[in-house]
CSV table of C-alpha atoms and ligand atoms in Angstrom, one decimal:
chain,number,residue,atom,x,y,z
E,896,MET,CA,-107.4,-26.9,-120.0
E,897,SER,CA,-106.2,-25.1,-116.9
E,898,ALA,CA,-103.4,-24.7,-115.3
E,899,VAL,CA,-102.1,-28.4,-114.1
E,900,LYS,CA,-99.4,-29.2,-111.3
E,901,ILE,CA,-96.4,-31.3,-112.8
E,902,LYS,CA,-94.3,-31.0,-109.6
E,903,ARG,CA,-94.2,-28.7,-105.9
E,904,ASP,CA,-94.4,-25.3,-106.7
E,905,VAL,CA,-93.8,-26.3,-110.8
E,906,TYR,CA,-97.1,-25.9,-113.1
E,907,TYR,CA,-97.7,-26.4,-116.7
E,908,ILE,CA,-99.5,-23.4,-118.2
E,909,GLY,CA,-99.8,-24.4,-121.7
E,910,VAL,CA,-102.1,-24.8,-124.7
E,911,SER,CA,-103.6,-27.1,-126.8
E,912,ASP,CA,-103.8,-26.7,-130.2
E,913,PRO,CA,-105.9,-30.3,-131.2
E,914,ASP,CA,-106.8,-28.8,-135.0
E,915,ILE,CA,-103.7,-27.9,-136.2
E,916,ARG,CA,-102.8,-30.4,-139.2
E,917,THR,CA,-99.0,-29.2,-141.1
E,918,PHE,CA,-96.2,-27.8,-138.6
E,919,ASP,CA,-93.0,-25.0,-140.1
E,920,ILE,CA,-94.2,-26.2,-143.6
E,921,ILE,CA,-92.5,-29.6,-143.2
E,922,MET,CA,-94.2,-31.4,-140.5
E,923,LYS,CA,-97.6,-33.4,-140.7
E,924,THR,CA,-99.6,-33.3,-136.9
E,925,ALA,CA,-101.9,-36.0,-137.5
E,926,ASN,CA,-102.5,-35.3,-133.5
E,927,GLY,CA,-102.1,-32.1,-133.0
E,928,THR,CA,-99.9,-29.9,-131.1
E,929,THR,CA,-99.7,-28.4,-128.1
E,930,TYR,CA,-97.0,-25.4,-126.8
E,931,ASN,CA,-96.5,-26.0,-123.3
E,932,ALA,CA,-95.2,-23.4,-120.6
E,933,TYR,CA,-94.4,-23.3,-117.3
E,934,LEU,CA,-94.9,-21.3,-114.5
E,935,VAL,CA,-92.2,-21.7,-111.1
E,936,LYS,CA,-93.1,-20.5,-107.1
E,937,THR,CA,-90.7,-20.0,-105.2
E,938,THR,CA,-89.9,-18.0,-101.9
E,939,GLN,CA,-89.5,-15.0,-103.5
E,940,GLY,CA,-91.8,-14.6,-106.3
E,941,VAL,CA,-93.2,-16.4,-109.7
E,942,ILE,CA,-90.8,-17.4,-113.0
E,943,ILE,CA,-92.1,-17.8,-116.0
E,944,LEU,CA,-91.1,-20.2,-118.5
E,945,ASP,CA,-91.3,-19.8,-122.2
E,946,THR,CA,-95.4,-18.6,-123.2
E,947,VAL,CA,-97.3,-19.8,-126.6
E,948,LYS,CA,-98.7,-19.2,-130.0
E,949,GLU,CA,-100.1,-15.6,-130.2
E,950,GLU,CA,-103.4,-17.3,-131.2
E,951,PHE,CA,-103.2,-18.5,-127.6
E,952,SER,CA,-102.4,-16.0,-125.7
E,953,GLN,CA,-105.7,-16.1,-124.0
E,954,GLU,CA,-105.8,-19.2,-122.5
E,955,PHE,CA,-102.2,-19.0,-121.0
E,956,PHE,CA,-103.0,-15.6,-119.5
E,957,GLU,CA,-105.6,-17.6,-117.7
E,958,ASN,CA,-103.6,-19.9,-116.8
E,959,ILE,CA,-101.2,-17.7,-115.6
E,960,GLU,CA,-104.0,-15.9,-113.2
E,961,SER,CA,-105.5,-19.5,-111.8
E,962,VAL,CA,-101.7,-19.6,-110.4
E,963,CYS,CA,-100.6,-16.0,-109.8
E,964,ARG,CA,-100.3,-12.5,-109.5
E,965,TYR,CA,-98.9,-10.8,-112.5
E,966,GLU,CA,-97.0,-8.7,-110.0
E,967,GLU,CA,-95.5,-11.6,-108.1
E,968,ILE,CA,-93.8,-12.4,-111.5
E,969,LYS,CA,-89.9,-11.9,-111.1
E,970,TYR,CA,-88.1,-13.5,-114.2
E,971,ILE,CA,-89.4,-14.7,-118.1
E,972,VAL,CA,-86.7,-17.1,-119.6
E,973,MET,CA,-87.0,-18.0,-123.2
E,974,HIS,CA,-85.2,-20.7,-124.1
E,975,HIS,CA,-86.2,-20.9,-127.9
E,976,LEU,CA,-87.3,-17.7,-129.4
E,977,GLU,CA,-89.8,-19.2,-132.3
E,978,PRO,CA,-93.1,-17.7,-132.9
E,979,ASP,CA,-95.2,-21.0,-131.7
E,980,HIS,CA,-93.2,-20.4,-128.1
E,981,SER,CA,-92.8,-16.5,-127.9
E,982,GLY,CA,-96.0,-15.2,-129.5
E,983,ALA,CA,-97.5,-14.1,-126.0
E,984,LEU,CA,-94.4,-12.8,-124.8
E,985,LEU,CA,-94.3,-9.1,-125.6
E,986,GLU,CA,-97.5,-9.4,-124.2
E,987,LEU,CA,-96.6,-11.2,-120.8
E,988,THR,CA,-93.7,-8.3,-120.5
E,989,LYS,CA,-96.5,-5.5,-120.6
E,990,LYS,CA,-99.0,-7.4,-118.1
E,991,ALA,CA,-95.6,-8.0,-115.7
E,992,PRO,CA,-93.2,-5.4,-116.8
E,993,GLN,CA,-91.1,-5.5,-113.7
E,994,ALA,CA,-89.9,-9.1,-115.0
E,995,LYS,CA,-86.4,-9.8,-116.2
E,996,VAL,CA,-86.4,-11.6,-119.5
E,997,PHE,CA,-83.8,-14.3,-119.6
E,998,ILE,CA,-82.4,-15.4,-123.0
E,999,SER,CA,-79.7,-17.3,-124.2
E,1000,PRO,CA,-76.5,-14.7,-126.2
E,1001,MET,CA,-78.0,-15.6,-129.4
E,1002,ALA,CA,-81.0,-14.8,-129.1
E,1003,GLY,CA,-80.0,-11.0,-128.2
E,1004,PRO,CA,-80.5,-10.4,-131.7
E,1005,MET,CA,-83.8,-11.9,-132.0
E,1006,ILE,CA,-85.4,-11.0,-129.5
E,1007,LYS,CA,-86.4,-7.3,-131.0
E,1008,ALA,CA,-87.2,-9.1,-134.6
E,1009,ILE,CA,-89.5,-11.4,-132.5
E,1010,THR,CA,-91.2,-8.7,-130.6
E,1011,GLY,CA,-91.6,-5.8,-132.7
E,1012,LYS,CA,-90.2,-3.9,-129.0
E,1013,GLU,CA,-86.5,-2.3,-130.1
E,1014,ASP,CA,-86.3,-1.6,-125.2
E,1015,ILE,CA,-87.0,-4.9,-124.9
E,1016,GLU,CA,-85.0,-5.7,-121.7
E,1017,PHE,CA,-83.5,-8.8,-121.9
E,1018,GLU,CA,-80.2,-11.0,-119.5
E,1019,ASN,CA,-77.9,-13.3,-121.9
E,1020,VAL,CA,-77.8,-16.9,-119.8
E,1021,TRP,CA,-75.7,-19.7,-120.6
E,1022,THR,CA,-74.2,-23.3,-119.0
E,1023,ASN,CA,-72.7,-23.0,-115.6
E,1024,LYS,CA,-74.9,-19.2,-115.0
E,1025,GLU,CA,-78.2,-19.7,-112.4
E,1026,LEU,CA,-80.8,-17.8,-110.7
E,1027,LYS,CA,-81.1,-18.2,-107.7
E,1028,LEU,CA,-84.8,-17.2,-106.3
E,1029,GLY,CA,-86.3,-17.3,-102.9
E,1030,ASP,CA,-85.9,-21.4,-102.3
E,1031,LYS,CA,-85.1,-22.2,-106.0
E,1032,THR,CA,-82.5,-22.4,-108.3
E,1033,LEU,CA,-82.6,-22.6,-111.8
E,1034,LYS,CA,-79.2,-23.3,-113.5
E,1035,PHE,CA,-78.9,-22.8,-117.7
E,1036,LEU,CA,-77.7,-24.6,-120.4
E,1037,SER,CA,-76.6,-24.0,-123.8
E,1038,THR,CA,-78.2,-26.4,-126.2
E,1039,PRO,CA,-77.8,-24.4,-129.4
E,1040,ASN,CA,-79.5,-25.3,-133.1
E,1041,LEU,CA,-82.3,-27.4,-131.0
E,1042,HIS,CA,-84.2,-26.1,-132.3
E,1043,TRP,CA,-82.7,-22.9,-133.4
E,1044,PRO,CA,-79.2,-21.4,-133.1
E,1045,GLU,CA,-80.6,-19.3,-130.1
E,1046,THR,CA,-82.1,-22.6,-128.1
E,1047,MET,CA,-81.6,-23.2,-124.7
E,1048,SER,CA,-82.7,-25.3,-121.8
E,1049,SER,CA,-83.0,-24.9,-118.1
E,1050,TYR,CA,-82.6,-27.1,-114.8
E,1051,LEU,CA,-84.9,-26.7,-111.5
E,1052,VAL,CA,-82.6,-28.1,-108.8
E,1053,GLU,CA,-84.5,-28.1,-106.1
E,1054,GLU,CA,-87.6,-30.3,-108.0
E,1055,LYS,CA,-85.1,-32.2,-110.5
E,1056,VAL,CA,-87.6,-30.5,-112.9
E,1057,LEU,CA,-85.4,-30.5,-116.9
E,1058,PHE,CA,-86.9,-27.7,-119.1
E,1059,SER,CA,-85.9,-29.1,-122.1
E,1060,GLY,CA,-86.9,-26.6,-124.2
E,1061,ASP,CA,-88.0,-28.1,-128.2
E,1062,VAL,CA,-85.6,-31.3,-127.1
E,1063,PHE,CA,-87.9,-34.3,-126.6
E,1064,GLY,CA,-90.8,-32.5,-127.8
E,1065,SER,CA,-93.2,-34.7,-129.7
E,1066,HIS,CA,-96.0,-32.9,-132.0
E,1067,TYR,CA,-99.1,-34.8,-129.8
E,1068,PHE,CA,-102.3,-33.3,-128.2
E,1069,ASP,CA,-103.7,-35.5,-125.5
E,1070,SER,CA,-105.7,-33.3,-122.9
E,1071,ARG,CA,-104.2,-35.9,-120.5
E,1072,VAL,CA,-100.8,-34.3,-120.7
E,1073,PHE,CA,-98.3,-36.1,-118.7
E,1074,ASN,CA,-96.3,-39.3,-121.0
E,1075,ASP,CA,-97.6,-41.8,-118.3
E,1076,LEU,CA,-101.8,-41.1,-118.8
E,1077,VAL,CA,-101.8,-40.3,-122.6
E,1078,GLY,CA,-102.2,-42.0,-126.1
E,1079,ASP,CA,-99.4,-44.1,-127.2
E,1080,PHE,CA,-97.2,-41.5,-128.6
E,1081,GLU,CA,-94.0,-43.4,-129.8
E,1082,TYR,CA,-94.2,-42.4,-133.6
E,1083,ALA,CA,-95.3,-39.0,-132.5
E,1084,PHE,CA,-92.1,-38.6,-131.2
E,1085,LYS,CA,-89.9,-40.6,-133.6
E,1086,TYR,CA,-91.3,-38.4,-136.0
E,1087,TYR,CA,-90.4,-35.1,-134.7
E,1088,TYR,CA,-87.0,-36.5,-133.9
E,1089,GLU,CA,-86.1,-37.3,-137.6
E,1090,HIS,CA,-87.5,-33.5,-138.9
E,1091,ILE,CA,-86.2,-31.0,-135.8
E,1092,MET,CA,-83.6,-32.6,-134.4
E,1093,ARG,CA,-82.2,-35.2,-137.0
E,1094,PRO,CA,-80.2,-32.2,-139.0
E,1095,PHE,CA,-78.6,-31.7,-135.2
E,1096,LYS,CA,-77.2,-34.8,-134.1
E,1097,SER,CA,-73.7,-33.7,-133.1
E,1098,ASP,CA,-76.1,-30.7,-131.4
E,1099,VAL,CA,-78.4,-33.4,-129.3
E,1100,ILE,CA,-74.6,-35.5,-128.5
E,1101,ASN,CA,-73.7,-31.7,-127.0
E,1102,ALA,CA,-76.9,-31.0,-125.2
E,1103,ILE,CA,-77.4,-34.7,-123.8
E,1104,LYS,CA,-73.7,-34.7,-122.6
E,1105,LEU,CA,-74.9,-31.3,-120.1
E,1106,TYR,CA,-78.4,-33.3,-119.5
E,1107,GLU,CA,-76.5,-36.3,-118.5
E,1108,LYS,CA,-74.8,-35.1,-115.7
E,1109,LEU,CA,-78.3,-34.2,-114.4
E,1110,ASP,CA,-80.1,-36.0,-111.4
E,1111,ILE,CA,-84.2,-35.7,-113.7
E,1112,ASP,CA,-87.5,-36.5,-112.0
E,1113,ILE,CA,-89.7,-35.2,-115.2
E,1114,VAL,CA,-88.2,-33.6,-118.8
E,1115,ALA,CA,-91.0,-30.5,-119.1
E,1116,THR,CA,-90.9,-30.6,-123.1
E,1117,LEU,CA,-92.3,-27.5,-124.9
E,1118,HIS,CA,-94.7,-29.8,-127.6
E,1119,GLY,CA,-96.5,-32.7,-126.2
E,1120,PRO,CA,-96.5,-35.3,-123.5
E,1121,VAL,CA,-94.3,-34.0,-119.9
E,1122,LEU,CA,-92.1,-37.1,-119.3
E,1123,ARG,CA,-92.0,-37.9,-115.5
E,1124,LYS,CA,-92.5,-41.5,-116.4
E,1125,ASN,CA,-89.0,-42.8,-117.3
E,1126,PRO,CA,-87.8,-39.9,-118.4
E,1127,HIS,CA,-84.6,-41.4,-118.8
E,1128,GLU,CA,-85.9,-43.6,-121.5
E,1129,TYR,CA,-86.4,-40.5,-123.8
E,1130,ILE,CA,-83.1,-39.7,-123.4
E,1131,GLU,CA,-81.5,-42.8,-124.2
E,1132,LEU,CA,-83.5,-43.3,-127.5
E,1133,TYR,CA,-82.3,-39.2,-128.9
E,1134,LYS,CA,-78.7,-40.7,-127.8
E,1135,LYS,CA,-78.5,-43.7,-129.9
E,1136,TRP,CA,-80.6,-42.1,-132.8
E,1137,SER,CA,-77.7,-39.5,-132.6
E,1138,THR,CA,-74.7,-41.8,-132.4
E,1139,LYS,CA,-73.0,-42.7,-135.0
E,1140,THR,CA,-72.9,-46.5,-135.4
E,1141,ASP,CA,-69.8,-47.9,-137.1
E,1142,ARG,CA,-71.4,-51.3,-138.4
E,1143,LEU,CA,-68.9,-51.3,-141.8
E,1144,HIS,CA,-65.8,-51.3,-139.1
E,1145,GLY,CA,-64.3,-48.1,-140.4
E,1146,LYS,CA,-65.2,-48.3,-144.4
E,1147,LYS,CA,-66.6,-45.2,-145.6
E,1148,ILE,CA,-69.3,-45.2,-148.4
E,1149,VAL,CA,-69.3,-43.5,-151.8
E,1150,SER,CA,-72.8,-43.3,-153.4
E,1151,ILE,CA,-74.1,-42.3,-156.5
E,1152,PHE,CA,-77.0,-41.1,-158.0
E,1153,TYR,CA,-78.1,-40.6,-161.6
E,1154,VAL,CA,-80.9,-40.1,-163.9
E,1155,THR,CA,-80.4,-40.7,-167.7
E,1156,SER,CA,-82.5,-40.7,-170.5
E,1157,TYR,CA,-80.5,-42.4,-173.2
E,1158,LYS,CA,-77.4,-43.8,-171.3
E,1159,ASN,CA,-75.6,-41.4,-171.7
E,1160,THR,CA,-74.9,-40.4,-167.7
E,1161,LYS,CA,-75.4,-44.4,-166.9
E,1162,ASP,CA,-72.9,-45.2,-169.0
E,1163,MET,CA,-70.6,-42.8,-166.9
E,1164,ALA,CA,-72.0,-43.8,-163.5
E,1165,GLU,CA,-71.0,-47.0,-164.2
E,1166,ARG,CA,-66.7,-46.3,-164.1
E,1167,ILE,CA,-66.6,-44.0,-161.6
E,1168,TYR,CA,-68.3,-47.1,-159.5
E,1169,ASP,CA,-65.7,-49.1,-161.1
E,1170,GLY,CA,-62.7,-46.5,-160.2
E,1171,LEU,CA,-64.8,-45.7,-156.7
E,1172,GLU,CA,-64.4,-49.8,-156.0
E,1173,SER,CA,-60.2,-50.1,-156.9
E,1174,SER,CA,-60.6,-48.9,-153.3
E,1175,GLU,CA,-60.5,-51.8,-150.9
E,1176,THR,CA,-61.4,-49.1,-147.6
E,1177,LEU,CA,-64.6,-47.9,-149.8
E,1178,ILE,CA,-68.0,-49.1,-150.3
E,1179,ALA,CA,-69.3,-47.8,-153.0
E,1180,ASN,CA,-73.3,-47.7,-154.7
E,1181,ILE,CA,-74.7,-46.7,-157.1
E,1182,TYR,CA,-79.0,-45.6,-157.3
E,1183,ASP,CA,-80.7,-44.8,-160.9
E,1184,LEU,CA,-82.9,-42.0,-158.2
E,1185,MET,CA,-86.0,-42.8,-160.5
E,1186,ALA,CA,-86.0,-45.9,-158.5
E,1187,LEU,CA,-85.3,-44.4,-155.4
E,1188,ASP,CA,-87.7,-43.0,-152.6
E,1189,GLU,CA,-87.7,-40.4,-150.6
E,1190,GLN,CA,-87.2,-43.0,-147.7
E,1191,ASN,CA,-84.4,-44.7,-148.7
E,1192,MET,CA,-82.4,-41.8,-150.2
E,1193,LEU,CA,-82.5,-40.2,-146.4
E,1194,SER,CA,-81.3,-43.1,-145.2
E,1195,ILE,CA,-78.5,-43.9,-148.4
E,1196,LEU,CA,-78.0,-39.7,-148.3
E,1197,GLU,CA,-76.9,-39.9,-144.4
E,1198,GLU,CA,-74.8,-42.8,-144.1
E,1199,SER,CA,-72.5,-41.9,-146.9
E,1200,THR,CA,-69.8,-39.6,-146.9
E,1201,GLY,CA,-68.9,-39.6,-150.5
E,1202,ILE,CA,-72.2,-38.3,-152.8
E,1203,ILE,CA,-71.5,-38.4,-155.9
E,1204,ILE,CA,-74.1,-36.5,-158.6
E,1205,GLY,CA,-75.3,-37.6,-162.7
E,1206,THR,CA,-77.4,-35.3,-164.3
E,1207,PRO,CA,-77.7,-34.9,-167.5
E,1208,THR,CA,-79.6,-31.4,-168.9
E,1209,ILE,CA,-82.9,-31.4,-169.3
E,1210,ASN,CA,-84.1,-28.2,-170.6
E,1211,SER,CA,-81.7,-26.5,-169.5
E,1212,ASP,CA,-82.1,-27.7,-166.0
E,1213,ALA,CA,-81.1,-30.6,-163.7
E,1214,PRO,CA,-84.8,-32.9,-163.5
E,1215,LYS,CA,-87.0,-32.8,-161.0
E,1216,PRO,CA,-85.6,-36.0,-159.3
E,1217,VAL,CA,-81.8,-34.8,-158.8
E,1218,TRP,CA,-83.8,-31.3,-157.4
E,1219,ASP,CA,-85.8,-33.8,-154.8
E,1220,LEU,CA,-82.9,-35.7,-153.3
E,1221,LEU,CA,-81.0,-32.7,-152.9
E,1222,SER,CA,-83.9,-31.2,-151.0
E,1223,CYS,CA,-83.5,-33.9,-148.8
E,1224,MET,CA,-80.7,-32.7,-147.3
E,1225,MET,CA,-82.5,-29.8,-145.0
E,1226,LEU,CA,-83.5,-33.1,-142.9
E,1227,LEU,CA,-79.9,-34.1,-143.0
E,1228,GLU,CA,-76.2,-33.6,-141.0
E,1229,LYS,CA,-74.3,-32.0,-143.6
E,1230,LYS,CA,-70.9,-31.9,-142.0
E,1231,GLY,CA,-68.2,-34.0,-142.8
E,1232,LYS,CA,-69.9,-34.5,-146.6
E,1233,ILE,CA,-68.1,-34.8,-149.7
E,1234,GLY,CA,-69.6,-33.9,-152.9
E,1235,ALA,CA,-68.8,-34.3,-157.2
E,1236,CYS,CA,-71.5,-34.0,-159.9
E,1237,PHE,CA,-71.1,-35.0,-163.2
E,1238,GLY,CA,-73.3,-35.5,-166.6
E,1239,SER,CA,-73.8,-35.6,-170.3
E,1240,PHE,CA,-75.4,-32.9,-172.2
E,1241,GLY,CA,-76.6,-31.9,-175.8
E,1242,TRP,CA,-75.5,-28.1,-176.2
E,1243,SER,CA,-75.6,-26.3,-173.1
E,1244,GLY,CA,-74.5,-28.6,-169.9
E,1245,GLU,CA,-75.7,-26.4,-167.4
E,1246,ALA,CA,-77.8,-28.7,-165.0
E,1247,VAL,CA,-74.2,-30.4,-163.8
E,1248,ASP,CA,-73.2,-26.8,-162.5
E,1249,MET,CA,-75.9,-25.6,-161.1
E,1250,ILE,CA,-75.7,-28.8,-159.1
E,1251,GLN,CA,-72.0,-28.5,-158.2
E,1252,ALA,CA,-73.2,-24.7,-157.0
E,1253,ARG,CA,-76.1,-26.1,-155.0
E,1254,LEU,CA,-73.9,-28.9,-153.0
E,1255,LYS,CA,-71.4,-25.8,-152.2
E,1256,ALA,CA,-74.4,-23.8,-150.8
E,1257,LEU,CA,-75.4,-26.9,-148.7
E,1258,LYS,CA,-71.7,-26.5,-147.3
E,1259,PHE,CA,-70.7,-30.4,-149.1
E,1260,ARG,CA,-66.7,-29.9,-149.6
E,1261,VAL,CA,-66.7,-30.0,-153.2
E,1262,PRO,CA,-62.8,-30.7,-154.4
E,1263,LEU,CA,-63.4,-32.0,-157.9
E,1264,GLU,CA,-64.0,-29.8,-160.9
E,1265,PRO,CA,-67.2,-31.5,-162.7
E,1266,GLN,CA,-67.3,-34.2,-165.3
E,1267,LYS,CA,-69.2,-33.0,-168.1
E,1268,ILE,CA,-69.5,-34.9,-170.9
E,1269,LYS,CA,-71.1,-33.8,-174.8
E,1270,LEU,CA,-73.7,-36.5,-175.4
E,1271,VAL,CA,-72.0,-40.4,-176.2
E,1272,PRO,CA,-69.1,-40.5,-174.4
E,1273,THR,CA,-66.0,-41.6,-176.3
E,1274,LYS,CA,-64.2,-44.4,-174.6
E,1275,MET,CA,-60.9,-42.4,-173.4
E,1276,GLU,CA,-64.3,-40.2,-171.4
E,1277,LEU,CA,-65.6,-43.1,-170.5
E,1278,ASN,CA,-61.8,-43.7,-169.0
E,1279,GLU,CA,-61.2,-40.4,-167.5
E,1280,SER,CA,-65.0,-41.1,-165.7
E,1281,TYR,CA,-62.8,-44.2,-164.4
E,1282,ASN,CA,-59.9,-41.5,-162.8
E,1283,PHE,CA,-62.9,-39.8,-161.7
E,1284,GLY,CA,-64.0,-42.0,-159.5
E,1285,VAL,CA,-60.6,-42.8,-158.2
E,1286,GLU,CA,-60.0,-39.8,-157.5
E,1287,PHE,CA,-62.8,-38.9,-155.9
E,1288,GLY,CA,-62.0,-42.2,-153.5
E,1289,GLU,CA,-58.6,-41.1,-152.5
E,1290,ILE,CA,-59.9,-38.3,-151.4
E,1291,VAL,CA,-62.4,-39.6,-149.5
E,1292,ASN,CA,-60.3,-42.0,-148.0
E,1293,GLY,CA,-58.4,-38.8,-146.7
E,1294,LYS,CA,-56.5,-37.6,-149.4
E,1295,MET,CA,-54.4,-34.4,-148.6
E,1296,MET,CA,-53.8,-33.0,-151.9
E,1297,GLU,CA,-57.4,-31.3,-152.8
E,1298,MET,CA,-58.0,-28.7,-155.2
E,1299,THR,CA,-60.5,-25.8,-153.0
E,1300,LEU,CA,-63.0,-24.4,-155.7
R,2281,FMN,C1,-86.1,-32.7,-173.5
R,2281,FMN,C2,-84.8,-32.8,-173.5
R,2281,FMN,C3,-84.6,-31.5,-173.6
R,2281,FMN,C4,-82.9,-31.6,-173.6
R,2281,FMN,N1,-82.6,-30.2,-172.9
R,2281,FMN,C5,-81.5,-29.8,-172.7
R,2281,FMN,C6,-80.3,-28.4,-172.9
R,2281,FMN,O1,-81.5,-27.8,-172.2
R,2281,FMN,N2,-79.2,-28.3,-172.9
R,2281,FMN,C7,-78.5,-29.1,-173.0
R,2281,FMN,O2,-76.6,-29.2,-173.0
R,2281,FMN,N3,-79.1,-30.9,-173.3
R,2281,FMN,C8,-79.9,-30.8,-173.5
R,2281,FMN,N4,-80.4,-32.3,-174.4
R,2281,FMN,C9,-79.6,-32.8,-174.1
R,2281,FMN,C10,-79.3,-34.0,-173.9
R,2281,FMN,O3,-78.8,-33.7,-172.2
R,2281,FMN,C11,-78.5,-35.4,-173.4
R,2281,FMN,O4,-79.1,-36.0,-174.7
R,2281,FMN,C12,-77.4,-36.1,-173.3
R,2281,FMN,O5,-75.9,-36.7,-173.5
R,2281,FMN,C13,-78.5,-36.7,-172.4
R,2281,FMN,O6,-77.8,-38.1,-171.7
R,2281,FMN,P1,-78.7,-39.1,-170.6
R,2281,FMN,O7,-78.1,-40.3,-171.7
R,2281,FMN,O8,-77.4,-39.4,-169.8
R,2281,FMN,O9,-79.9,-38.8,-170.4
R,2281,FMN,C14,-82.0,-32.4,-173.5
R,2281,FMN,C15,-82.4,-33.8,-173.8
R,2281,FMN,C16,-83.9,-33.8,-174.0
R,2281,FMN,C17,-84.6,-35.5,-174.5
R,2282,FE2,FE1,-88.9,-24.9,-132.5
R,2283,FE2,FE1,-91.3,-25.5,-130.9
């Protein structure tokens, strides 16, 4: 593919990767993807916005060469340093050594490690900073965590183009480039959101507050179609997906997940559930993990403020379904979650401690000592399980007295 004009003085200079089938380990890419980059011409020189994955460098440079000479390049703006966008940066700085590189402050410590160039020169920019070159103005917007901590966006004032970075992207290759010309990429747009942006919903909302102040004709993303038809619809979708709904009218959800071989952990789970249910301001759920599929785990984990995990110890470990549950947290926001653990054991009982440590590592608040019971819980121990549920419920309801573990 060659360079494509997307607006007056604005060119798409990205490349296509139709054959990629897995992206960043965690995403399936049935339709391949694209690594988008852009070029802006001004009356006093050229600005390059982002580069591409290294193995596609040649095509990227051919695209640049079809629009300008390297001597004309005054600035390189890197919205995101992940290698799918920074792969050709080092070579570009060699071809255009006069060009100044603009990055966010968070990108400073990363850029040397990514390019391997110790003396790479760059300047930091953030929200309200702007670059004026000839007849063009580029305003920078700090949009951290979308997708890495250093990610930013920018807005070309005269042409009303938002260069969004990874935000609003899709892993979807179609050589027709524009959203109104390509095939139906709705599933790819949503899938991309769920795997890349969903863990950072609060950051998405903060970014949208910045985008909403802008008059946008085109959203120029870093992957998939360039959004020129109804770009606001895509922004609205991100807003809807990232806004917490209050369908429970202020009630908080606490979910218990357990596995059990001989019912011991299950009996504890049920008493903890009863304890939680004694609170009228909570909705308590109880799930046998053996019968829960991953999509359901994700939505239950996402809507639950409190997450209580019950596991027996099997061969000095927690069984795989418990670890699978916790690995779902990679795709979710952890802010504000409260966790607790319990379980029955025979002699060593390390599973509960491992899961407790894992919850802490995931940055959950874990205010209670775990409840561990040897083999079959006695009546008295089951009463303690009930109290464990009551106490956890009080903490989720905002009780101030909390042990800090
Ligand atoms: C295959 C197997 C391996 C076990 N390994 C351990 C272990 O390493 N450490 C331990 O404390 N208990 C171990 N146990 C004992 C269980 O944790 C114990 O029976 C517990 O009460 C089971 O609770 P549940 O009925 O909720 O599954 C093991 C039990 C089984 C069946
Ligand atoms: Fe990325
Ligand atoms: Fe990317």
